PDB file of C-alpha atoms in Angstrom:
ATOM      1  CA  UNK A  15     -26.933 -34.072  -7.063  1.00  0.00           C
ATOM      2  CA  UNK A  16     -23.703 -33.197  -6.155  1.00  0.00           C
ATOM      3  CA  UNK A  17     -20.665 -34.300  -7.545  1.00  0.00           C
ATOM      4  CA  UNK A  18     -16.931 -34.596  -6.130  1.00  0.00           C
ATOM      5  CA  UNK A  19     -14.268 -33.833  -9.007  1.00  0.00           C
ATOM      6  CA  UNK A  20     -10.734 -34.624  -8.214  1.00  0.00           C
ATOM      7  CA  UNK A  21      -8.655 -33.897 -11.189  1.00  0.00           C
ATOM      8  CA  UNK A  22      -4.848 -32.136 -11.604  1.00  0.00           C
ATOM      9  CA  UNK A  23      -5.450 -31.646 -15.194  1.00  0.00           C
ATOM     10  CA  UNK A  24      -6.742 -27.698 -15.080  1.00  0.00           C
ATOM     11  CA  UNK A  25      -8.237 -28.191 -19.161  1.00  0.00           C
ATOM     12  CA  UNK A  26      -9.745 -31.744 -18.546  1.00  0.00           C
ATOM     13  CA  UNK A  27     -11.203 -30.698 -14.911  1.00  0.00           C
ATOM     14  CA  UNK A  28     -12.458 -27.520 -16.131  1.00  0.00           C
ATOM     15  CA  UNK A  29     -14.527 -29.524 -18.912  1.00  0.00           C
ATOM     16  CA  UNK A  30     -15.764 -32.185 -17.110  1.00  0.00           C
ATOM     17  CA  UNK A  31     -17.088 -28.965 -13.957  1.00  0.00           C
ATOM     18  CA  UNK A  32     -18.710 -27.423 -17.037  1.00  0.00           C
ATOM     19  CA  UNK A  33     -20.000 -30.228 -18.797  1.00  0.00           C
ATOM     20  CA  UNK A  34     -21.965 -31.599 -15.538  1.00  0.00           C
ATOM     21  CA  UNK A  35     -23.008 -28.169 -14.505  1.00  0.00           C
ATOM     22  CA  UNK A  36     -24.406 -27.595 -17.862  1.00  0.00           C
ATOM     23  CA  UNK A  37     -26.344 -31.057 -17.033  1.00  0.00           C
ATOM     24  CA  UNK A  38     -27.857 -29.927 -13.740  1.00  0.00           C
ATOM     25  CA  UNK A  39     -24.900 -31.299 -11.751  1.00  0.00           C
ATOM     26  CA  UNK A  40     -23.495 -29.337  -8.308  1.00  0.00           C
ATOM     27  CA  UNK A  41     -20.082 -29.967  -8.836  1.00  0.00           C
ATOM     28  CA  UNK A  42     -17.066 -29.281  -6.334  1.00  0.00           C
ATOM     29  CA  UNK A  43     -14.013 -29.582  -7.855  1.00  0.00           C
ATOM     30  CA  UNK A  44     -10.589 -29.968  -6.931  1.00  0.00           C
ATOM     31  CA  UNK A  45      -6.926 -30.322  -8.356  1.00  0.00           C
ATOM     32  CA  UNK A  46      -4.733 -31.783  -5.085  1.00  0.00           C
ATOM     33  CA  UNK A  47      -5.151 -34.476  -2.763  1.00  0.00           C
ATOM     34  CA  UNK A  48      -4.406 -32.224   0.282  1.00  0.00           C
ATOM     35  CA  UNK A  49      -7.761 -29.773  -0.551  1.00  0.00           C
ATOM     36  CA  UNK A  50      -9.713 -32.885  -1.182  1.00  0.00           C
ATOM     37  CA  UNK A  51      -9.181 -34.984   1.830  1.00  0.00           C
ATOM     38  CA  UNK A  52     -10.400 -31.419   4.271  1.00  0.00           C
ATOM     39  CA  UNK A  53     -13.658 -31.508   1.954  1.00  0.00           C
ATOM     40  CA  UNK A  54     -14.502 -35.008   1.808  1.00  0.00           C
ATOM     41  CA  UNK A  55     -14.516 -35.110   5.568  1.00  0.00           C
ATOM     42  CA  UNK A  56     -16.482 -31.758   5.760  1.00  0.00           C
ATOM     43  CA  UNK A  57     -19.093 -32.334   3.570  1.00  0.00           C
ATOM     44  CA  UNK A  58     -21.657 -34.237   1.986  1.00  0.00           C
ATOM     45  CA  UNK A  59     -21.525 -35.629  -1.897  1.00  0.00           C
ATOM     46  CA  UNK A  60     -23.505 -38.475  -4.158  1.00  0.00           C
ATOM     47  CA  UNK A  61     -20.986 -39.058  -5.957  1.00  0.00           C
ATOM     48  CA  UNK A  62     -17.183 -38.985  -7.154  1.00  0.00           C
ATOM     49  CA  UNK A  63     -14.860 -38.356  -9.903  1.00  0.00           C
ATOM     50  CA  UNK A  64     -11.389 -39.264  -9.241  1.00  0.00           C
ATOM     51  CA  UNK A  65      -7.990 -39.373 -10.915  1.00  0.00           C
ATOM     52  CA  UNK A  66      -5.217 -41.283  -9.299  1.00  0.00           C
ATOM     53  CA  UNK A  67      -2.109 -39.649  -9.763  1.00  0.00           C
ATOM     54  CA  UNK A  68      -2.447 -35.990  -7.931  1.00  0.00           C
ATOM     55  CA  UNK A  69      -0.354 -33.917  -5.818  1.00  0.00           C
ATOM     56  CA  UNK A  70      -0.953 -35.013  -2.327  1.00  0.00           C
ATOM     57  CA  UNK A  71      -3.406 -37.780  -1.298  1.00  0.00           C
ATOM     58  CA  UNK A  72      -3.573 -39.582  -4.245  1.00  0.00           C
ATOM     59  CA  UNK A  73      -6.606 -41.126  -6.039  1.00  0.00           C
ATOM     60  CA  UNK A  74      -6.778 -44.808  -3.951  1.00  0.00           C
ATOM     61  CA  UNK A  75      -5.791 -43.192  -0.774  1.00  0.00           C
ATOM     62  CA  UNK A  76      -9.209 -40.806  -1.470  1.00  0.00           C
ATOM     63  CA  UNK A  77     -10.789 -43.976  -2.094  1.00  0.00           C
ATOM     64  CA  UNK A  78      -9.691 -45.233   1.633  1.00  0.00           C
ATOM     65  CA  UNK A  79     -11.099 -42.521   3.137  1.00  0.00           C
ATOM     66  CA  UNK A  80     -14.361 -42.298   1.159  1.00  0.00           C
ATOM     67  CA  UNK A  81     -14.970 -46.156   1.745  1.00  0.00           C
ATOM     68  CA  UNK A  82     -14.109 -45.905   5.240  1.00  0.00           C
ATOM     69  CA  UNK A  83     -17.189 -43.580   6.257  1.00  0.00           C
ATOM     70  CA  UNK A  84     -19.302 -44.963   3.010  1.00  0.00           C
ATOM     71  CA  UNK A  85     -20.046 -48.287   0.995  1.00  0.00           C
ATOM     72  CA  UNK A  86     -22.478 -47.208  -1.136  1.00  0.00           C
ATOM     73  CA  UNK A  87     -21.659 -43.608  -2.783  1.00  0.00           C
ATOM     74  CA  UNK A  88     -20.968 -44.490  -6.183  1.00  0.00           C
ATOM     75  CA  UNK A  89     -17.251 -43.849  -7.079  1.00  0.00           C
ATOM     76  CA  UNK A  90     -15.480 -43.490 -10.376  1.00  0.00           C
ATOM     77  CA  UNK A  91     -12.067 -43.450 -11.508  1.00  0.00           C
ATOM     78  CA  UNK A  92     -10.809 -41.636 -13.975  1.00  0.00           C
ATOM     79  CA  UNK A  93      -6.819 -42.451 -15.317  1.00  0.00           C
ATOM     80  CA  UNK A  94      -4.690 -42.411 -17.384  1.00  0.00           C
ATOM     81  CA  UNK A  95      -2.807 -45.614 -15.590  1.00  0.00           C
ATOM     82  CA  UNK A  96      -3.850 -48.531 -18.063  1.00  0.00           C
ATOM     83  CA  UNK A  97      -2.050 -51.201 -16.176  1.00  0.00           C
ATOM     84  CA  UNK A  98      -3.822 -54.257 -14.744  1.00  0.00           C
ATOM     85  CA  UNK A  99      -2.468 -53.576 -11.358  1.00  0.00           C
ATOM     86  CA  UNK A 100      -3.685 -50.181 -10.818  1.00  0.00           C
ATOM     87  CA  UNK A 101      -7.087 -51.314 -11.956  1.00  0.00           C
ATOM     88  CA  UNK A 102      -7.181 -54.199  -9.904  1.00  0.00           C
ATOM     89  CA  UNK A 103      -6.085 -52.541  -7.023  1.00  0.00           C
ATOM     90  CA  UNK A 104      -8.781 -49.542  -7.490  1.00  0.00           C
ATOM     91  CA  UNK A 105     -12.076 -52.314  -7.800  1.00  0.00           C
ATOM     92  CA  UNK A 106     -10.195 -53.832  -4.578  1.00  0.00           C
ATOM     93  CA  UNK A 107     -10.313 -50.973  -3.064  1.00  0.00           C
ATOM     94  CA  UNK A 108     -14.225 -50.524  -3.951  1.00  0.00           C
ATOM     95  CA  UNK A 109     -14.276 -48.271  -6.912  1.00  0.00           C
ATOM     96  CA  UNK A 110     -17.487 -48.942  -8.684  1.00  0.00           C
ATOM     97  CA  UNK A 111     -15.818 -47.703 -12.476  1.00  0.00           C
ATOM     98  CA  UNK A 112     -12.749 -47.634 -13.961  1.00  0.00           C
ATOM     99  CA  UNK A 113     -12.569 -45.211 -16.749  1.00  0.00           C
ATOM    100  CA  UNK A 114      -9.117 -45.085 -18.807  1.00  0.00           C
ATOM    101  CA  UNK A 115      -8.115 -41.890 -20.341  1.00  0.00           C
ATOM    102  CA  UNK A 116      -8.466 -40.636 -23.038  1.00  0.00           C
ATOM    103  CA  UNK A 117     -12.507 -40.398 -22.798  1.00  0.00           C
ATOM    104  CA  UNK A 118     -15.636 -39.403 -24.518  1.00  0.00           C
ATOM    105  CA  UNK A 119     -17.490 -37.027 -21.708  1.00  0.00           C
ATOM    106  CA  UNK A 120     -20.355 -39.114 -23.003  1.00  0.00           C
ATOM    107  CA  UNK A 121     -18.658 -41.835 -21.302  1.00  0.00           C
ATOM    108  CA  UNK A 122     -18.583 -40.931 -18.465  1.00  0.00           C
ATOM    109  CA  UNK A 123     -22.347 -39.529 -18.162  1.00  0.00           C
ATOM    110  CA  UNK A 124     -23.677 -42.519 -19.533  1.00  0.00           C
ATOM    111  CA  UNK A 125     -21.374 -44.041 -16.601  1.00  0.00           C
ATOM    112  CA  UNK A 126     -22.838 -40.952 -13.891  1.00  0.00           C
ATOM    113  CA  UNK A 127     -26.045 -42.145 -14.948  1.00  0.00           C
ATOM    114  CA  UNK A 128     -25.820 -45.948 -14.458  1.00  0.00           C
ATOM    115  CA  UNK A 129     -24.305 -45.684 -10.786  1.00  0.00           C
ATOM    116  CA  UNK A 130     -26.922 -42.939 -10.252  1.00  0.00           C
ATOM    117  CA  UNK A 131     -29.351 -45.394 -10.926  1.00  0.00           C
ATOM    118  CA  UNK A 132     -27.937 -48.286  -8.846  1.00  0.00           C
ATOM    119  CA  UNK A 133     -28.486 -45.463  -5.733  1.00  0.00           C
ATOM    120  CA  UNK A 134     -30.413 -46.956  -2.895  1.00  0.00           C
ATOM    121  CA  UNK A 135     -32.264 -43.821  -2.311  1.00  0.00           C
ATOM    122  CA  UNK A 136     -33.927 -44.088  -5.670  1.00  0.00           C
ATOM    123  CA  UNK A 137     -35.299 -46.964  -7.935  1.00  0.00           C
ATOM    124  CA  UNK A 138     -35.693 -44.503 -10.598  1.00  0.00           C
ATOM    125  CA  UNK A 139     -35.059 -40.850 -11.423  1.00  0.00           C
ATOM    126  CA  UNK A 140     -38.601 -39.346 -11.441  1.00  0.00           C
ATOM    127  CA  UNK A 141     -39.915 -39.627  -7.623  1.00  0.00           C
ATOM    128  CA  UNK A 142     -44.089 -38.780  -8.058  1.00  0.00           C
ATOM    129  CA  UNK A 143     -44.680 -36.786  -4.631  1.00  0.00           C
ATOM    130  CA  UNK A 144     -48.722 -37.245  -5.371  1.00  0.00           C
ATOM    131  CA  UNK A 145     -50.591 -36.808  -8.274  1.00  0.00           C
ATOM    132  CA  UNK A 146     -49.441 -33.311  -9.172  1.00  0.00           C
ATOM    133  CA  UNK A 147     -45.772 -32.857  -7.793  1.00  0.00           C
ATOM    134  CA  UNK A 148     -43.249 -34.667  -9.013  1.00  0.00           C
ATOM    135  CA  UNK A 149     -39.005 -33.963  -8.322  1.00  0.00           C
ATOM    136  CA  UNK A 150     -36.023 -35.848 -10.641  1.00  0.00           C
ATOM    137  CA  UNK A 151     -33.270 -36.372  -9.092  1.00  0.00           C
ATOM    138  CA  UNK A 152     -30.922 -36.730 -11.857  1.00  0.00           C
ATOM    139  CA  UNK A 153     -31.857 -33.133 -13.147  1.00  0.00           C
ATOM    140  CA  UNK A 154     -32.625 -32.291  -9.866  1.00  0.00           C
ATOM    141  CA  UNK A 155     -36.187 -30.730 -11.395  1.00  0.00           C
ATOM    142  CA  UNK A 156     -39.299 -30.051  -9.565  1.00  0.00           C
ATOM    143  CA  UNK A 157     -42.385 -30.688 -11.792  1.00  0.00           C
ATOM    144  CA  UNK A 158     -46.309 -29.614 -11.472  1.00  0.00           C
ATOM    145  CA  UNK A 159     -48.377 -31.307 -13.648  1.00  0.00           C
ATOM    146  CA  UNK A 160     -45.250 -32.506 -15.989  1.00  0.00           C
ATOM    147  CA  UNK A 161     -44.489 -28.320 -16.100  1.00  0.00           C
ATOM    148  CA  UNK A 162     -41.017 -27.616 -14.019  1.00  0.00           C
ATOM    149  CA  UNK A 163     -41.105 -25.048 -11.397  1.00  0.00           C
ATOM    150  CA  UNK A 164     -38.142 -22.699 -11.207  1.00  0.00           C
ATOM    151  CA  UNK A 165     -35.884 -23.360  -8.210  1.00  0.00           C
ATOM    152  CA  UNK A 166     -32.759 -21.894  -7.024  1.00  0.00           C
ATOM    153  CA  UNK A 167     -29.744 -23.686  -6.210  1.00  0.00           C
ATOM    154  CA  UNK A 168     -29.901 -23.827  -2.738  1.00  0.00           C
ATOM    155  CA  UNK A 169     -33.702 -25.046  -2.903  1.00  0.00           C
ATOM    156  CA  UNK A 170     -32.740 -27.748  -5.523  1.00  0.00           C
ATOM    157  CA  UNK A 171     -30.136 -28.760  -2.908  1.00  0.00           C
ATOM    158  CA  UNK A 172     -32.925 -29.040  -0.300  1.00  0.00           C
ATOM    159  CA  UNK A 173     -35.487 -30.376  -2.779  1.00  0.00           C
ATOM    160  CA  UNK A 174     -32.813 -33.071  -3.315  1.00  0.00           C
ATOM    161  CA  UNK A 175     -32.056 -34.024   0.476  1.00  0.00           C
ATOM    162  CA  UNK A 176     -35.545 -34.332   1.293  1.00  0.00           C
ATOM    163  CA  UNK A 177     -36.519 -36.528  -1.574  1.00  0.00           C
ATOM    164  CA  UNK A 178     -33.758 -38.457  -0.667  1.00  0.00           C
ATOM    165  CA  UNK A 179     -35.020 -39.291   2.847  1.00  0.00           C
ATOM    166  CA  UNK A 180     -38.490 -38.960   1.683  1.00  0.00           C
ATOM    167  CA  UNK A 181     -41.237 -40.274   4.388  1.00  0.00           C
ATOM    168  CA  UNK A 182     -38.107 -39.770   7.081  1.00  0.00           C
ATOM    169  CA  UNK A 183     -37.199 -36.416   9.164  1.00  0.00           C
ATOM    170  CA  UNK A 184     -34.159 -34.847   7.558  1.00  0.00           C
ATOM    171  CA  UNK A 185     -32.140 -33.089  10.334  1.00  0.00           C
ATOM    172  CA  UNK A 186     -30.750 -29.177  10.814  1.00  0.00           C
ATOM    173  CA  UNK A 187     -27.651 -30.865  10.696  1.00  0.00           C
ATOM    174  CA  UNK A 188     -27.783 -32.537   7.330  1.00  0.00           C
ATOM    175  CA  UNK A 189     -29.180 -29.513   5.783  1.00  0.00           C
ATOM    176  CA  UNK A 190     -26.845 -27.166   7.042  1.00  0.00           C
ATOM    177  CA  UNK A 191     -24.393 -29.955   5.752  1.00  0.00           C
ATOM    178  CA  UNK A 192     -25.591 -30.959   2.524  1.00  0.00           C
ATOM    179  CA  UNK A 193     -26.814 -27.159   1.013  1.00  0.00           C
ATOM    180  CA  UNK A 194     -24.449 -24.789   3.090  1.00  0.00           C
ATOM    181  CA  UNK A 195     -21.361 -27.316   2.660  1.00  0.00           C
ATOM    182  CA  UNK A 196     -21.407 -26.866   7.263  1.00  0.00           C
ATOM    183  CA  UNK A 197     -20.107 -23.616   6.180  1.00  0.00           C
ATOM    184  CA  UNK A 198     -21.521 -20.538   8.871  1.00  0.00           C
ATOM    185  CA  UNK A 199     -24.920 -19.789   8.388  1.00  0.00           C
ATOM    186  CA  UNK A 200     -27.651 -18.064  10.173  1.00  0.00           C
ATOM    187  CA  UNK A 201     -30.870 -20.154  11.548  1.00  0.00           C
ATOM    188  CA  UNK A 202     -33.489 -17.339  10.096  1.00  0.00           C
ATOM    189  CA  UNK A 203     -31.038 -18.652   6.002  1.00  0.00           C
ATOM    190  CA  UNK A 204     -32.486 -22.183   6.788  1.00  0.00           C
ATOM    191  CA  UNK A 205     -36.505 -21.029   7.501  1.00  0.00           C
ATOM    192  CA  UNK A 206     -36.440 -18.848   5.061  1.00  0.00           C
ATOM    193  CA  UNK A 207     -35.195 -21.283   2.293  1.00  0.00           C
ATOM    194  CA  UNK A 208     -37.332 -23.862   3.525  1.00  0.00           C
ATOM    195  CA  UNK A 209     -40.823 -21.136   3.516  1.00  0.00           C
ATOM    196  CA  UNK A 210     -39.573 -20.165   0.048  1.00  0.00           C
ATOM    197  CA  UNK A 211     -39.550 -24.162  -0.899  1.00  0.00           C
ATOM    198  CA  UNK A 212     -42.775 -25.348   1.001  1.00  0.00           C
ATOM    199  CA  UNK A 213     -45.159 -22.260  -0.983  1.00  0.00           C
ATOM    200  CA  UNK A 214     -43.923 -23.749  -4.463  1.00  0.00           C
ATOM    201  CA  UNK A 215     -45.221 -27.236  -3.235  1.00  0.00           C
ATOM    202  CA  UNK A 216     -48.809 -28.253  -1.586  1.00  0.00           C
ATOM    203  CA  UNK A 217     -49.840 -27.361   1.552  1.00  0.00           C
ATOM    204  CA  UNK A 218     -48.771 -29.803   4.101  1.00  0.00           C
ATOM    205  CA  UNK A 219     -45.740 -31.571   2.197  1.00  0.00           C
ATOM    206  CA  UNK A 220     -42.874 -29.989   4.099  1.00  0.00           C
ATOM    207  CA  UNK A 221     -43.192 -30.407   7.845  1.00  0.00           C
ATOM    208  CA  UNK A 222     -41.384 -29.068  10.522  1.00  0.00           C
ATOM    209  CA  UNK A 223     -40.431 -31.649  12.938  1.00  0.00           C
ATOM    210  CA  UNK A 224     -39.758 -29.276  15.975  1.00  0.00           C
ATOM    211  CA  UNK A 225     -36.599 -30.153  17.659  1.00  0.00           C
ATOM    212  CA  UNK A 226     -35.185 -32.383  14.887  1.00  0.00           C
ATOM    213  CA  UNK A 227     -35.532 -30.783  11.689  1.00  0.00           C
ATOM    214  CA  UNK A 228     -38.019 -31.196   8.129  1.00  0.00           C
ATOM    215  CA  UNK A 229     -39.700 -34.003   6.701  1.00  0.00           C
ATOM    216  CA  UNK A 230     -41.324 -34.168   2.913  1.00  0.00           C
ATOM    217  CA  UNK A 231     -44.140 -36.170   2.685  1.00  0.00           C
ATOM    218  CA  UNK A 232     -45.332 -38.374   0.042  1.00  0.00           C
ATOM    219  CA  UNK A 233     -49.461 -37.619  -0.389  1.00  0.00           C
TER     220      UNK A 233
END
């Protein structure tokens, strides 16, 4: 899963980077509104972190922008503004937590985890591919037989997209989007990730969809 961090506070947003990555979390994280706005419209994320008061865009005008292209990506706000207003005006906007500093991190991963939940990809964490294979999507794990298989970031990234549309192509597009961050890339990066992926699951579960991209099937 990967996680948007906006937060000027270098200590706090170092923590909360380290304290998701050491949870399985892909986080990106920033400190100013200005770096935040060119990533949020370049890239993909499941969810974000945001404080209000930074140095640019601030927190509700990120909120704008993220509603604006999606309802449904859980957002949480993180603040030290304890004032009724501000909170109002952040659920108006369509925050889906408000989070007052300061916090327990526990807070807010109990908080990760309830949104997480609420996804419409997923009903539940633990996604059973057949009888064998199985792929959480909260620690972003790939299971055989309850044993995890090792995977590299990049492949969890993949592993993730395509359980996330599972049954449904996933396009070159929203790979190259989603595990590359759109960044330059050559085609031979994308088949080889996706050979490496498909000979650590059963025969037949990754499928090339020629001319559109990969789907993962459920068996």
């Amino acid at each position: 899963m990967k996680v948007f961090l906006l937060e000027d506070d270098f200590a706090l947003n170092k923590i909360i980077t380290n304290s998701l990555k050491n949870r399985g979390f892909f986080v990106h994280n920033y400190h100013d509104g200005y770096k935040a706005v060119e990533m949020i419209l370049n890239n993909s994320y499941d969810l974000f972190i945001l404080d209000l008061n930074v140095i640019g865009f601030d927190g509700h005008q990120i909120l704008k922008i993220i509603r604006k292209n999606n309802k449904d990506i859980p957002v949480i706000i993180i603040s030290a503004q304890i004032d009724i207003e501000n909170i109002q005006k952040s659920y108006n906007l369509g925050c889906n937590d408000y989070i007052k500093k300061p916090f327990d991190f526990e807070e807010l991963f109990l908080r990760i985890q309830y949104h997480v939940q609420k996804l419409k990809v997923t009903d539940k964490f633990l996604t059973n591919l057949d009888n064998s294979f199985s792929y959480d999507l909260l620690k972003q794990d790939l299971y055989y037989k309850q044993q995890a298989i090792e995977l590299s970031i990049k492949e969890k990234l993949l592993m993730t997209l395509l359980v996330q549309n599972l049954n449904k192509v996933t396009s070159i597009e929203m790979i190259h989007e989603y595990v590359w961050d759109s960044k330059e890339m050559e085609a031979v990066s994308m088949r080889s990730l996706i050979h490496k992926l498909k000979k650590k699951l059963k025969n037949g579960m990754i499928i090339n969809v020629r001319g559109e991209g990969y789907k993962l099937i459920k068996h």
